[in-house]
Coordinates of C-alpha atoms in Angstrom, one line a residue:
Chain X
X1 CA -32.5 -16.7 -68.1
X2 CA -36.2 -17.5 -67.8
X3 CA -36.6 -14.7 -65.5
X4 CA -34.4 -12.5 -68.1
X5 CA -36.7 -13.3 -71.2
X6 CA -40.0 -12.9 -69.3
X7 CA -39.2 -9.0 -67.8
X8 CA -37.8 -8.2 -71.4
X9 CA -40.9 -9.6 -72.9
X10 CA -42.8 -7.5 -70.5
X11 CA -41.0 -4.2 -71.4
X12 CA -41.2 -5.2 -75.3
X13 CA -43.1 -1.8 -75.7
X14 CA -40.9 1.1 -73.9
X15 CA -37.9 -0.9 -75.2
X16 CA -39.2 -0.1 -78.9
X17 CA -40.0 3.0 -78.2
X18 CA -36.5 3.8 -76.6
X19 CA -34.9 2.4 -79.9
X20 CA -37.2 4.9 -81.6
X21 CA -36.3 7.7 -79.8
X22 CA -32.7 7.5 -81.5
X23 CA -34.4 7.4 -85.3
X24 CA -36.8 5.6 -87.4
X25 CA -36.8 2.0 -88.3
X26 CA -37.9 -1.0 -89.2
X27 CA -38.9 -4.6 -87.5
X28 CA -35.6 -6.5 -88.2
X29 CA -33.5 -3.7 -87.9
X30 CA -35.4 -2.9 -84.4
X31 CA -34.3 -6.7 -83.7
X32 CA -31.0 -6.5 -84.6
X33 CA -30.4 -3.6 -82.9
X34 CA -31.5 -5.3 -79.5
X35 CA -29.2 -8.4 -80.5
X36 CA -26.2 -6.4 -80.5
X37 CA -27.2 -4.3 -77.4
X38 CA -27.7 -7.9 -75.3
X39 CA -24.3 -9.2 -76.6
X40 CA -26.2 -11.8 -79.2
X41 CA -28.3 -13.4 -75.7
X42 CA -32.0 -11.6 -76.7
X43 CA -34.1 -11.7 -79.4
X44 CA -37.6 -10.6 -80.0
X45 CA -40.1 -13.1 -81.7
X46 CA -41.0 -11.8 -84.7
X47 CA -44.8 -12.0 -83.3
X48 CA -44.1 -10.2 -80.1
X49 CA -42.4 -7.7 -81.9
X50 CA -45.1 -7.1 -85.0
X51 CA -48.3 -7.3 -82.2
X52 CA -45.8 -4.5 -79.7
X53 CA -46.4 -2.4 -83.3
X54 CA -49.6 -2.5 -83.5
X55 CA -50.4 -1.5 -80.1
X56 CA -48.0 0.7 -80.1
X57 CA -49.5 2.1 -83.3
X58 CA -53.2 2.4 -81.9
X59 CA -52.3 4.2 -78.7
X60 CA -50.6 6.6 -81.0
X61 CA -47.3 6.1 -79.6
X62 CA -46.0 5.6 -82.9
X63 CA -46.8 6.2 -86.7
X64 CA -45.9 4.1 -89.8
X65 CA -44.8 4.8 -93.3
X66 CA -43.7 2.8 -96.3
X67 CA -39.9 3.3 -97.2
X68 CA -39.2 4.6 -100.6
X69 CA -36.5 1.4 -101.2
X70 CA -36.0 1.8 -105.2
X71 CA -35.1 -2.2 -104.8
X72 CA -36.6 -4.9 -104.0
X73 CA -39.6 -5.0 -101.8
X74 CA -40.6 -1.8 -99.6
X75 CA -40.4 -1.2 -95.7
X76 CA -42.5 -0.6 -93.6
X77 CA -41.0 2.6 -91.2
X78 CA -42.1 3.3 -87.9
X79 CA -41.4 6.8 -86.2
X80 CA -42.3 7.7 -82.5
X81 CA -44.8 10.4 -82.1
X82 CA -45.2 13.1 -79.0
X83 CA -47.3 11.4 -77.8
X84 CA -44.6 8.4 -77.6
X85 CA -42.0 10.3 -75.6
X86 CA -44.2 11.4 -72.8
X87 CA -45.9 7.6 -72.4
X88 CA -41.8 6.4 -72.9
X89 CA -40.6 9.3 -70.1
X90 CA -43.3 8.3 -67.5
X91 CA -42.4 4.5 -68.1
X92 CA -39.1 4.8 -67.8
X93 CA -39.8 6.8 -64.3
X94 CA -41.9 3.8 -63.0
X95 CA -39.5 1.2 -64.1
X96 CA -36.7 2.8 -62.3
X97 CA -39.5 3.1 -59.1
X98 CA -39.9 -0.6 -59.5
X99 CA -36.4 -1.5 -59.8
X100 CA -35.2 0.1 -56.6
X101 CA -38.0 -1.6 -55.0
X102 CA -37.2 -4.5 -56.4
X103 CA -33.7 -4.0 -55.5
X104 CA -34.7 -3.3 -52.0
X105 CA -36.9 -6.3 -51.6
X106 CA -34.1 -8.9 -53.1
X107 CA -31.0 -8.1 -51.3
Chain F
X1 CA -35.3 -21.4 -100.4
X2 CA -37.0 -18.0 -99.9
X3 CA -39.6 -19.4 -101.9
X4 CA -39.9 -21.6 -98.7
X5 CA -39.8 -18.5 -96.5
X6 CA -42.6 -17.2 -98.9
X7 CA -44.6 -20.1 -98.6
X8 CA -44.6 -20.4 -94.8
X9 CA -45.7 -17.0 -94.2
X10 CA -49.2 -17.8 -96.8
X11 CA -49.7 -20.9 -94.5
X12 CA -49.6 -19.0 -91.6
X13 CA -51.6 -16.3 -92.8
X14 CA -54.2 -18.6 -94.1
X15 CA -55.8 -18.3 -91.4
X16 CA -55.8 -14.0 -90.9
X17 CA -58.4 -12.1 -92.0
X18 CA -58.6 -10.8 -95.0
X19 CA -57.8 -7.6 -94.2
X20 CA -55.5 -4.3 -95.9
X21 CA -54.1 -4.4 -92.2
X22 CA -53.2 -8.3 -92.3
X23 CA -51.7 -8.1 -95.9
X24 CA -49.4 -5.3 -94.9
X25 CA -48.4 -7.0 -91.7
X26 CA -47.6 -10.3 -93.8
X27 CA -45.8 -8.0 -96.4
X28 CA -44.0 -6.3 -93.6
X29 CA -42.8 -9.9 -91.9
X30 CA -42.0 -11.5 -95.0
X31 CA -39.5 -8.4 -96.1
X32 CA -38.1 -8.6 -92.9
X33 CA -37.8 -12.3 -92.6
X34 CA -36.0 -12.2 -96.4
X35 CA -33.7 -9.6 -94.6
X36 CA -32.5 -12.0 -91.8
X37 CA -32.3 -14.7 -93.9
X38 CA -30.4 -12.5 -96.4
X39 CA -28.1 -11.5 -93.7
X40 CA -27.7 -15.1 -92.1
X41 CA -26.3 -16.9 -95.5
X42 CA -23.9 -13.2 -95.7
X43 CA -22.7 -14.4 -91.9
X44 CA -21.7 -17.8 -93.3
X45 CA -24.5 -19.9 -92.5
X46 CA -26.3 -22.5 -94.5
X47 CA -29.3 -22.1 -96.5
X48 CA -31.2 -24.6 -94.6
X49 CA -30.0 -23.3 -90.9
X50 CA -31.0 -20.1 -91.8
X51 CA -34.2 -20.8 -93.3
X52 CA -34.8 -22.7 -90.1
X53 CA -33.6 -19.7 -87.4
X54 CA -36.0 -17.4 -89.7
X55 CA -38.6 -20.0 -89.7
X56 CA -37.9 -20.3 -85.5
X57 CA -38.2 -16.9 -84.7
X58 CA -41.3 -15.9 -86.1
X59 CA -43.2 -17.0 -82.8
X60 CA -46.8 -17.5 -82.0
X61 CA -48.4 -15.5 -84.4
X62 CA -51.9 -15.9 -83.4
X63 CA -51.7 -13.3 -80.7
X64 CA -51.6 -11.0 -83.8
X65 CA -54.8 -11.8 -85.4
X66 CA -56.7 -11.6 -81.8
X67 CA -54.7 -8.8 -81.4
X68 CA -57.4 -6.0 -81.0
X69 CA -57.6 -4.6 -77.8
X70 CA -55.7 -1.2 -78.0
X71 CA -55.9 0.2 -74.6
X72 CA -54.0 -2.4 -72.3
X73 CA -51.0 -0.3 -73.1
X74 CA -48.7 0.9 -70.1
X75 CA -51.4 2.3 -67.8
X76 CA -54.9 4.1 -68.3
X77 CA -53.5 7.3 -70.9
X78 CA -53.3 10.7 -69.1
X79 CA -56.3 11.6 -71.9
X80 CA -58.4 9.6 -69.9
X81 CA -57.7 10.4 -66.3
X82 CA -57.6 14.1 -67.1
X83 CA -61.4 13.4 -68.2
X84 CA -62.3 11.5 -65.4
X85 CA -61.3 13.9 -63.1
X86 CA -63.1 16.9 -64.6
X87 CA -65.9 14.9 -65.4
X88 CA -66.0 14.1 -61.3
X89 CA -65.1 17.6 -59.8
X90 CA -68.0 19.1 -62.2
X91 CA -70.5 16.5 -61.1
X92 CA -69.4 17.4 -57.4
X93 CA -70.1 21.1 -58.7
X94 CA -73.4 20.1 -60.0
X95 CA -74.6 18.5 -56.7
X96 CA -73.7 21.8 -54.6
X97 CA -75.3 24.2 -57.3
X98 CA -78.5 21.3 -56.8
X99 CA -78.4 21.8 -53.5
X100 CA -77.8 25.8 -53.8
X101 CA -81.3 25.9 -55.7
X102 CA -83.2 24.2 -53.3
X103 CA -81.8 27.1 -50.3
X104 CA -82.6 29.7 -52.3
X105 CA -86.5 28.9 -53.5
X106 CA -86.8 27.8 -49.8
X107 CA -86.1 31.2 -48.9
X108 CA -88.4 33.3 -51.0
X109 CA -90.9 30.8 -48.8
X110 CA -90.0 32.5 -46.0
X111 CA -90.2 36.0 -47.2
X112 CA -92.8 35.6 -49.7
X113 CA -95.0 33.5 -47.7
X114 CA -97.7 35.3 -48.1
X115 CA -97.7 34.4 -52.3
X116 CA -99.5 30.7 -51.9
X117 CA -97.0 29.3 -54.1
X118 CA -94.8 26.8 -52.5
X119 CA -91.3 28.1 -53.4
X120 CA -89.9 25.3 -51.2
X121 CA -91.3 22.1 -53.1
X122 CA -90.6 24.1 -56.8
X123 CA -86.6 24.3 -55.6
X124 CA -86.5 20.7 -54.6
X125 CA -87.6 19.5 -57.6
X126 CA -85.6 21.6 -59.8
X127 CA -83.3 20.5 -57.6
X128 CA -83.5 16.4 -58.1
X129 CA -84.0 17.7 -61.6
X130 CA -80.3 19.0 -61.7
X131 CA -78.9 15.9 -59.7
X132 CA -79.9 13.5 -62.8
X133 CA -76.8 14.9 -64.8
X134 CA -74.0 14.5 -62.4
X135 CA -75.1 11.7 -61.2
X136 CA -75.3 10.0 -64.8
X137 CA -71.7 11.6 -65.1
X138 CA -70.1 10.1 -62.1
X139 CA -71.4 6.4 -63.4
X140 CA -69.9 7.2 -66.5
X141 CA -66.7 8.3 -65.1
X142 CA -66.7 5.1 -63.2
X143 CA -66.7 2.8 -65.7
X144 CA -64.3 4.9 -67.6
X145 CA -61.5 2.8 -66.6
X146 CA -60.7 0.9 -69.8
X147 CA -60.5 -3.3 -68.8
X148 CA -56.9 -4.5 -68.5
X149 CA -56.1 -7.4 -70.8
X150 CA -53.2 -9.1 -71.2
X151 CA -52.5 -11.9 -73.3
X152 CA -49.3 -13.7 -71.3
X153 CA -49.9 -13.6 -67.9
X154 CA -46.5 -15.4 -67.1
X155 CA -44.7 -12.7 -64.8
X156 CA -45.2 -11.1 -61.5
X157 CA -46.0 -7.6 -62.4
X158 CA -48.3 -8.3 -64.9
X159 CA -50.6 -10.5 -62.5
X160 CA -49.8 -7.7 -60.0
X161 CA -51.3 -4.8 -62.3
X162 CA -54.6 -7.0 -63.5
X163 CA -55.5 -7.6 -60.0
X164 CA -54.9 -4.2 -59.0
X165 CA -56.6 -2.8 -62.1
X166 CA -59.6 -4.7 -61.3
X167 CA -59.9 -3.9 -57.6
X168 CA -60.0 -0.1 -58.9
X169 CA -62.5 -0.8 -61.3
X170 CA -64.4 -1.9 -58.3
X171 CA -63.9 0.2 -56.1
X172 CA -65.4 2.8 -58.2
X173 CA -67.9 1.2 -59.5
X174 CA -68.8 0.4 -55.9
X175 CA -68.4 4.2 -55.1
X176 CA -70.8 4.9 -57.9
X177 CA -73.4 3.1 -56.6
X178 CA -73.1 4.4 -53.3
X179 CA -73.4 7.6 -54.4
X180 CA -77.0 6.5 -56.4
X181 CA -78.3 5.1 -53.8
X182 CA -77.9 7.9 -51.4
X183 CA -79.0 9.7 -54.1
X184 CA -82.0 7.9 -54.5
X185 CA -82.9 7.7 -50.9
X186 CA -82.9 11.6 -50.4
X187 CA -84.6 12.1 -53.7
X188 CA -87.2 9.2 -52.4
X189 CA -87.3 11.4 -48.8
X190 CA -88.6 14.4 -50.3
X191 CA -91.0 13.2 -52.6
X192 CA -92.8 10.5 -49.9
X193 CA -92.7 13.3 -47.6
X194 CA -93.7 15.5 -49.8
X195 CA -97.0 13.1 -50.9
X196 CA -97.6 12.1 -47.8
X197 CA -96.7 14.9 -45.3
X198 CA -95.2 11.3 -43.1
X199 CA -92.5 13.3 -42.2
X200 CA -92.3 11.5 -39.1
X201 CA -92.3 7.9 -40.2
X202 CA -90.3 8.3 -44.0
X203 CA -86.8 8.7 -42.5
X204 CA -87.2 5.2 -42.8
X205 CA -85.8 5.4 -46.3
X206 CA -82.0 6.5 -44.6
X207 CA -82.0 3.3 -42.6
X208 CA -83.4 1.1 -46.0
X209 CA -80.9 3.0 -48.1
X210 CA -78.2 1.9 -45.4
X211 CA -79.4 -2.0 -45.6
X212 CA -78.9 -1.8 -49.4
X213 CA -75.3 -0.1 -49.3
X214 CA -74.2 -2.8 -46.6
X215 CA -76.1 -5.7 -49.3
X216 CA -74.0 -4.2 -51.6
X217 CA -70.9 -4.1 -50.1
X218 CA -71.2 -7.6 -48.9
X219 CA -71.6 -8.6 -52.5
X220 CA -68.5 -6.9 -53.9
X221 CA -66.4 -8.7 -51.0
X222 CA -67.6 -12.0 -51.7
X223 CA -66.8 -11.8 -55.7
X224 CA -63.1 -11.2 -55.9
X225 CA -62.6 -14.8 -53.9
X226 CA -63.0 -16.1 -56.9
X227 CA -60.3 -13.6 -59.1
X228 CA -57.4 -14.0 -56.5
X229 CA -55.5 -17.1 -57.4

């Protein structure tokens, strides 16, 4: 599992931007979403996941907006940009690159 | 108990700066914490288990605060390597238009001879004149290559990409510095022989210039002994 937590922890970034890709949302829902997807096994630290944001955010992969919840407190959004899905296609390429390798290296 | 949520997320952000960034970060992780927690006591758990799994999964947030390096993402952005390619090719382009100069003054020397000016020696030096610009280009293209930090060094492949990232950050800084000297040494050539008219003892400089690019070398192989692990 160790090995598990440590690649997803690595990938923390094009798997954000993948659950973007689908729609906009927000932190927890982002980390509930992967929970479910990993059968309840795998779950983002909140810090991993917040500090993925922001440099997600300042290579312009992704922009952020406050919700307009009319209760309680508001949300903070995050939507991928252009700029996103071309950095999120060319990862995706290399990771499946690495993984054949890897596949080929670990038989 | 989300009072005691509240109050953990102040104690940890004590610390932040006091920044509009930091308070809507904390804003954004408290609502989002109150959301698990919310969902947790809905699932059937206690109030104090969930408080604890929210209070558990928050992580190290420290990472967050330091947090300011923005280009360790993924791999150097296209943006970039776009630039430092064109920024290369013209400073290639540059050289040859130097060098294009210098051939064509030193052929009105050999039809205008007759003038008194030397056309020859006015072409080199507009010449060495034009090879300032690519060559400050090409040092600033080198060091283009933004430095590749990452704060958990715990797996494979991100070991892997730090030590390749810096072995071609030094390779081109290496090729960069190559390129001055050479640079330097033909510039040097001309104007010694030039001054002095030595023409047949300053071809020295090529086998100086040579010493220095092996020195050189030598230094860059010795330094990484102490990066690899």
């Amino acid at each position: 599992m160790s090995i598990t937590s440590d690649i997803l922890r690595g990938h923390t970034e094009a798997i954000i931007l993948s659950h973007l890709l689908e729609q906009d949302s927000y932190g927890y829902q982002i980390n509930k979403d992967i929970l479910k997807k990993t059968n309840n096994t795998y779950e983002l630290k909140e810090a991993t996941l917040y500090s993925a944001f922001r440099r997600l955010e300042q290579a312009g992969y992704i922009r952020t907006y406050w919700g307009d919840e009319t209760v309680g407190a508001r949300r903070r959004y995050y939507a991928i940009t252009d700029e996103g899905r071309k950095a999120y296609q060319e990862y995706k390429k290399e990771w499946q690159e690495a993984r054949e390798m890897i596949d080929q290296l670990l038989k | 108990m989300k009072e005691k949520i509240r109050q953990h997320f102040n104690q940890i952000f004590a610390d932040a700066p006091k920044t509009r960034k930091a308070l809507d970060l904390k804003q954004e992780m408290v609502q989002n914490a109150m959301d698990k927690y919310d969902d947790m006591v809905a699932d059937g758990y206690s109030e104090e288990d969930a408080y604890q799994n929210v209070i558990e999964s928050i992580g190290d947030v420290s990472e967050l605060f330091t947090e300011v390096e923005d280009k360790n993402l993924l791999t150097l952005p296209e943006k970039d390597r776009k630039k430092k390619a064109m920024l290369t090719a013209a400073a290639v382009g540059l050289y040859i238009f130097a060098g294009g100069v210098f051939m064509f003054f030193a052929m009105f020397n050999d039809i205008f001879g007759s003038v008194g000016v030397d056309f020859a020696s006015l072409g080199f030096v507009l010449a060495i004149l034009i090879c300032i610009a690519p060559t400050i280009m090409l040092v600033y293209a080198a060091n283009m290559y933004p430095d590749y930090i990452k704060k958990e060094k715990t797996d494979m492949v991100e070991q892997y990409k730090e030590v390749k990232h810096s072995m071609n950050k030094e390779k081109a800084v290496k090729r960069s510095i190559d390129t001055i000297i050479w640079t330097m040494a033909l510039i040097l050539y001309f104007v010694f022989s030039f001054a002095t008219y030595c023409w047949h003892i300053t071809w020295v400089i090529f086998l100086i210039a040579g010493c220095i690019q092996a020195i050189v070398g030598l230094l860059f192989a010795l330094k990484p002994e102490e990066k690899h692990l």
